[in-house]
Short mmCIF file of C-alpha atoms and ligand atoms in Angstrom, two decimals:
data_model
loop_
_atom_site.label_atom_id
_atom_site.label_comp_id
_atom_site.label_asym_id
_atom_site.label_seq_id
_atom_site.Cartn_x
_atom_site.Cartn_y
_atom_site.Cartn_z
CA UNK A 27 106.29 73.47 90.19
CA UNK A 28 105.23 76.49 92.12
CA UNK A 29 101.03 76.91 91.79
CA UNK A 30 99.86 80.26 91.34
CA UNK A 31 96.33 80.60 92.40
CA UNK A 32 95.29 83.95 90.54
CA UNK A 33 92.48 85.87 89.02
CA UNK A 34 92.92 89.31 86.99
CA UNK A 35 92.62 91.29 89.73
CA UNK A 36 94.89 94.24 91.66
CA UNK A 37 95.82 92.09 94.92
CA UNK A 38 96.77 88.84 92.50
CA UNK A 39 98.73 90.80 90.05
CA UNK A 40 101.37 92.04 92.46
CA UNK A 41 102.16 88.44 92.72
CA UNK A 42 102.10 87.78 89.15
CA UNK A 43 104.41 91.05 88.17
CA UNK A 44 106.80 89.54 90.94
CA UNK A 45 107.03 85.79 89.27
CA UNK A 46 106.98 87.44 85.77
CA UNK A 47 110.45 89.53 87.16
CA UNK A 48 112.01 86.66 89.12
CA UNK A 49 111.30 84.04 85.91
CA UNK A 50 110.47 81.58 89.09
CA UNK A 51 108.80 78.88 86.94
CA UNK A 52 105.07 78.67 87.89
CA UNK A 53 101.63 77.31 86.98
CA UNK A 54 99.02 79.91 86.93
CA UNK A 55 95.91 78.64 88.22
CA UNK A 56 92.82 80.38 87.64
CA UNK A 57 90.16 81.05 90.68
CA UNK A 58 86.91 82.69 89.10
CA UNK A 59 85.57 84.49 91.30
CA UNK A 60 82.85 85.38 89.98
CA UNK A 61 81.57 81.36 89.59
CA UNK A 62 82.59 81.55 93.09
CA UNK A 63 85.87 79.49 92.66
CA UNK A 64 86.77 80.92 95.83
CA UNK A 65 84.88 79.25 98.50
CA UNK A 66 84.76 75.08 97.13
CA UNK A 67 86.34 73.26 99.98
CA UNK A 68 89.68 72.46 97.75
CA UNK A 69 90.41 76.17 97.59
CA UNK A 70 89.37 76.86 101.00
CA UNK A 71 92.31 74.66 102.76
CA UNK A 72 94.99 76.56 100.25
CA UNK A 73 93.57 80.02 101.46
CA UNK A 74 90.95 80.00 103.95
CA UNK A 75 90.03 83.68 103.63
CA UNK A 76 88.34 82.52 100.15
CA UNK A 77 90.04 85.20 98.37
CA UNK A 78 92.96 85.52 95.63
CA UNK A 79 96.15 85.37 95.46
CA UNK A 80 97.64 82.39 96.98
CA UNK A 81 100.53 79.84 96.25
CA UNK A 82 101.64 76.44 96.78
CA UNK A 83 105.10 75.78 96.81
CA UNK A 84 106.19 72.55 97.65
CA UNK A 85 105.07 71.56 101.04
CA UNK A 86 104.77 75.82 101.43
CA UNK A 87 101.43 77.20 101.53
CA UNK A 88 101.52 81.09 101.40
CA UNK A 89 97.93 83.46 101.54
CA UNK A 90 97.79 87.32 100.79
CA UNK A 91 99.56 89.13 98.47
CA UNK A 92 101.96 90.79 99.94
CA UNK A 93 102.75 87.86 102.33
CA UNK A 94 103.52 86.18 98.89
CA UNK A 95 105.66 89.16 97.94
CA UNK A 96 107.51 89.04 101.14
CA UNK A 97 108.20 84.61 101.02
CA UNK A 98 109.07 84.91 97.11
CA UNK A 99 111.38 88.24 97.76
CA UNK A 100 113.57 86.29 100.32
CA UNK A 101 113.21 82.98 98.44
CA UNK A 102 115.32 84.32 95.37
CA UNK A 103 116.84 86.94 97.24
CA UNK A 104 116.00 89.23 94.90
CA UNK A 105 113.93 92.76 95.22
CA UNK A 106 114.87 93.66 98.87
CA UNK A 107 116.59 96.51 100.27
CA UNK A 108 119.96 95.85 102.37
CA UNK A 109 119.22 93.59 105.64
CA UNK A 110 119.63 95.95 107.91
CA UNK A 111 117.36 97.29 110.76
CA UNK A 112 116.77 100.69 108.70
CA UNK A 113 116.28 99.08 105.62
CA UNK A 114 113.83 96.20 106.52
CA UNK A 115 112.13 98.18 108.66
CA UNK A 116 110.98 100.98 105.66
CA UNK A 117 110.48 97.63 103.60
CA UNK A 118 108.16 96.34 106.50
CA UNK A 119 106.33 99.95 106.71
CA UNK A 120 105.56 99.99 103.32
CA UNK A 121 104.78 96.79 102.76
CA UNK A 122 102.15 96.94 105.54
CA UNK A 123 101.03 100.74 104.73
CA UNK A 124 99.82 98.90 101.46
CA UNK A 125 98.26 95.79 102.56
CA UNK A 126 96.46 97.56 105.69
CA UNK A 127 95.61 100.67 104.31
CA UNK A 128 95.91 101.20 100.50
CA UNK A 129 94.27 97.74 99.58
CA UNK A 130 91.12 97.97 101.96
CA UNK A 131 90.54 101.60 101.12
CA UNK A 132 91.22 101.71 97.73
CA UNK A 133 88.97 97.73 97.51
CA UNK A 134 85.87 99.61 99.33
CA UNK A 135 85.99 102.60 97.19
CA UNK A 136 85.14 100.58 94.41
CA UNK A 137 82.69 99.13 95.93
CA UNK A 138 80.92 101.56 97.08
CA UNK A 139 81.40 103.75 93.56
CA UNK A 140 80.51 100.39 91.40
CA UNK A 141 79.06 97.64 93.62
CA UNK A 142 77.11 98.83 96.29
CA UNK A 143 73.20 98.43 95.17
CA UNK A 144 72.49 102.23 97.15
CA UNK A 145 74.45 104.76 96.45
CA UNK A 146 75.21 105.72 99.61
CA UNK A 147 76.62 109.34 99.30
CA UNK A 148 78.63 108.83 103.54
CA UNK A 149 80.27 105.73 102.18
CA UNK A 150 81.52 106.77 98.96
CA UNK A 151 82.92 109.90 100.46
CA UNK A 152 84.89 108.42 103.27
CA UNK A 153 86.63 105.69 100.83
CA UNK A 154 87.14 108.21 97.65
CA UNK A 155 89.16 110.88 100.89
CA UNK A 156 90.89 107.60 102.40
CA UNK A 157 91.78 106.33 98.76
CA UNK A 158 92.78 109.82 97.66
CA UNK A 159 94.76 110.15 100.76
CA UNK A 160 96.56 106.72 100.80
CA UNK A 161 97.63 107.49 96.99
CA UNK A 162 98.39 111.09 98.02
CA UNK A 163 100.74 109.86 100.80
CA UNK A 164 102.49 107.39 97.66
CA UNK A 165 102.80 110.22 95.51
CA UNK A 166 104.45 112.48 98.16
CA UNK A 167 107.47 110.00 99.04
CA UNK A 168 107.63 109.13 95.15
CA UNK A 169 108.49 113.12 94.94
CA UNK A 170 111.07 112.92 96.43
CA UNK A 171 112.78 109.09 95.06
CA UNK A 172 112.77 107.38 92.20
CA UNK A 173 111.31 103.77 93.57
CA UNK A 174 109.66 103.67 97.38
CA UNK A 175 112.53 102.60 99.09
CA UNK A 176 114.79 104.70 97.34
CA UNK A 177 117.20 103.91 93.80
CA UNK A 178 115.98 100.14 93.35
CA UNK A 179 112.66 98.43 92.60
CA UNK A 180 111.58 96.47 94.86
CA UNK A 181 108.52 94.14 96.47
CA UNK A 182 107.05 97.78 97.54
CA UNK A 183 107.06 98.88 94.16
CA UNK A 184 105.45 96.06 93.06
CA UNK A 185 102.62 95.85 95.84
CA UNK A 186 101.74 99.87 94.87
CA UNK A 187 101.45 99.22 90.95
CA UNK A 188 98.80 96.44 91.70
CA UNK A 189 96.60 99.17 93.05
CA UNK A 190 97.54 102.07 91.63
CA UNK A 191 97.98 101.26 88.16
CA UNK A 192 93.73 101.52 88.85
CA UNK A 193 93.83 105.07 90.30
CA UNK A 194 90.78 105.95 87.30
CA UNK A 195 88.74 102.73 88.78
CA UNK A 196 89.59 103.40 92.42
CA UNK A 197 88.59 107.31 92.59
CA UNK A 198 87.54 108.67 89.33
CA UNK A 199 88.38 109.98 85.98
CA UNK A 200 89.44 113.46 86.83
CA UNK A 201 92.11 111.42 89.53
CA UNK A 202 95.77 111.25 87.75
CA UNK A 203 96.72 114.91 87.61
CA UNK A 204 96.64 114.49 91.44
CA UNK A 205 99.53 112.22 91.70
CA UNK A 206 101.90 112.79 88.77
CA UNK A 207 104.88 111.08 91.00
CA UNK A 208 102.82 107.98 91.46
CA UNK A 209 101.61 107.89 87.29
CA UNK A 210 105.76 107.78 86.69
CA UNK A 211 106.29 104.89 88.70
CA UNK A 212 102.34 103.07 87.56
CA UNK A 213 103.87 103.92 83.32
CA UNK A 214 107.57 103.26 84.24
CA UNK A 215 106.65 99.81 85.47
CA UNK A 216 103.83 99.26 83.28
CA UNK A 217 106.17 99.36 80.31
CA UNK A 218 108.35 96.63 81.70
CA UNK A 219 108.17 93.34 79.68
CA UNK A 220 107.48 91.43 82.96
CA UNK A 221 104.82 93.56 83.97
CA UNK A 222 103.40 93.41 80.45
CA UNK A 223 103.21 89.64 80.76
CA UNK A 224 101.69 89.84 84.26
CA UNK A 225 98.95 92.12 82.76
CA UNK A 226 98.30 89.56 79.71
CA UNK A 227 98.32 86.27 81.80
CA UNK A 228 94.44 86.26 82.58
CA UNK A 229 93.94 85.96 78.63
CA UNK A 230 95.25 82.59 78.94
CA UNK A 231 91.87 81.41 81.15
CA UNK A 232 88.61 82.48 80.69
CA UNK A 233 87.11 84.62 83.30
CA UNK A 234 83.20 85.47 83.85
CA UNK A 235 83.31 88.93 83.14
CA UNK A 236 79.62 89.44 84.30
CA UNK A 237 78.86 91.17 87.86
CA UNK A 238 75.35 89.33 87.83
CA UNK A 239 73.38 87.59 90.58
CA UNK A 240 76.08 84.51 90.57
CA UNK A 241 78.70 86.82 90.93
CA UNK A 242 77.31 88.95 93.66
CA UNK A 243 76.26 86.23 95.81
CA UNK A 244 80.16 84.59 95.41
CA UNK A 245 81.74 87.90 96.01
CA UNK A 246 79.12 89.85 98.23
CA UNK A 247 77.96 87.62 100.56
CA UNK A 248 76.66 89.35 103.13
CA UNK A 249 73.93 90.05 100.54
CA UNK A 250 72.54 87.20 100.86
CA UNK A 251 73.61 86.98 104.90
CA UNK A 252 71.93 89.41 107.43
CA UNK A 253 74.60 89.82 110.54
CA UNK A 254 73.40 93.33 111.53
N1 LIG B 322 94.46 90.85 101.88
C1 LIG B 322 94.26 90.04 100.71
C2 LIG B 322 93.04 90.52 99.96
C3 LIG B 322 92.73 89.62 98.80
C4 LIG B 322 91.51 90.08 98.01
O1 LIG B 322 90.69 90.87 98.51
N2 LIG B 322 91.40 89.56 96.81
C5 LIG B 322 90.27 89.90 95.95
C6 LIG B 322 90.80 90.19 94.55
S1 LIG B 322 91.84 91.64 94.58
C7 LIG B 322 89.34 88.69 95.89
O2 LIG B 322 89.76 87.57 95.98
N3 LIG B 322 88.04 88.96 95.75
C8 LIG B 322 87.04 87.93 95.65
C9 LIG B 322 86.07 87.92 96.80
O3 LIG B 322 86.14 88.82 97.65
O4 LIG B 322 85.25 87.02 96.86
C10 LIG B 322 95.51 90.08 99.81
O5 LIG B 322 96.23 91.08 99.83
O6 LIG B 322 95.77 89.09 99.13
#
């Protein structure tokens, strides 16, 4: 059976709304992060980046989310646009816009608001504007369709939600009233069963909640390791 290597977290729940749709059996395996599940050696040789999501499946061995989006899409053939040039290539855009842009920006600003042991007024202004900007550029194309690539839900849909069903944790509060187009899409796929299943599957492990010493030194390294 397909292995699911997850924690609660945006990047692995796009992967875990897009099982939960396709009703792909799967075994969910948790990776604490926090214990620093991440970096044993076992882990390591499924993703060597040390980070979740990943999945095994079969002799397949498939690394960042929306890689896993993208293998699992075309596996059941289900979720894609039409195969044509125009059509993949929007998929492709979006799909990348998300994983290059929107992850890393929105993954910093967090950081820098939560994490960061300064508060370093530079950093947490450039990743609150890109963050903003990244959603703003969602909610703008959301305006004007009903799902990101047009009529039907798709992969893209699914790789936005992860992130931006945490627009409050990624810039603030005060953010939603910003980008009313992208709240329709976050609530109208937050109320679907599979997504609702997605959401509750980290109840079945038990995850350090903590952000203490252990889990700073698993998921900040470069605390501990001076490169500059
Ligand atoms: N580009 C990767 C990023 C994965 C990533 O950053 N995952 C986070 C959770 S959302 C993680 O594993 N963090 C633990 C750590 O950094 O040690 C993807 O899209 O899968």
């Amino acid at each position: 059976m397909l292995k699911f290597y997850y924690s609660g977290a945006p990047n692995p729940m796009k992967v875990a709304l897009l099982l939960e749709e396709t009703g792909l059996p799967y075994e969910a395996i948790p990776v604490d992060t926090r214990k620093g599940d991440q970096h044993e050696p076992g882990y390591l040789k499924i993703n060597p980046n040390a980070k979740v999501p990943a999945i095994v499946d079969g002799d397949a061995i498939v690394f960042d989310s929306n890689a896993i989006l993208l293998y699992l899409a075309e596996k059941t053939k289900k979720f894609l646009p039409q195969n044509t040039p125009k059509e993949r290539g929007e998929l492709l855009s979006w799909l990348f816009f998300v994983a290059s842009g929107l992850g890393p920006f929105a993954g910093q600003s967090v950081h820098f608001r939560n994490y960061a042991p300064e508060k370093i007024p530079y950093a947490i202004n450039r990743y609150v504007y890109e963050g903003q900007r990244h959603f703003g550029i969602l909610d703008a194309r959301l305006a004007e369709r009903k799902y990101m690539l047009g009529n039907s839900y798709s992969i893209v849909d699914m790789a936005v939600w992860g992130w931006a069903r945490l627009v409050p944790t990624v810039l603030g509060d005060a953010a939603w009233p910003k980008f009313t187009h992208l709240k329709r899409l976050v609530d109208k796929i937050s109320a679907r069963p599979a997504a609702q299943r997605a959401v509750a599957l980290k109840d079945r492990h038990k995850f350090k909640t903590e952000m203490d010493d252990e889990a700073r030194r698993a998921m900040f390294r470069h605390l501990t390791e001076k490169v500059a």
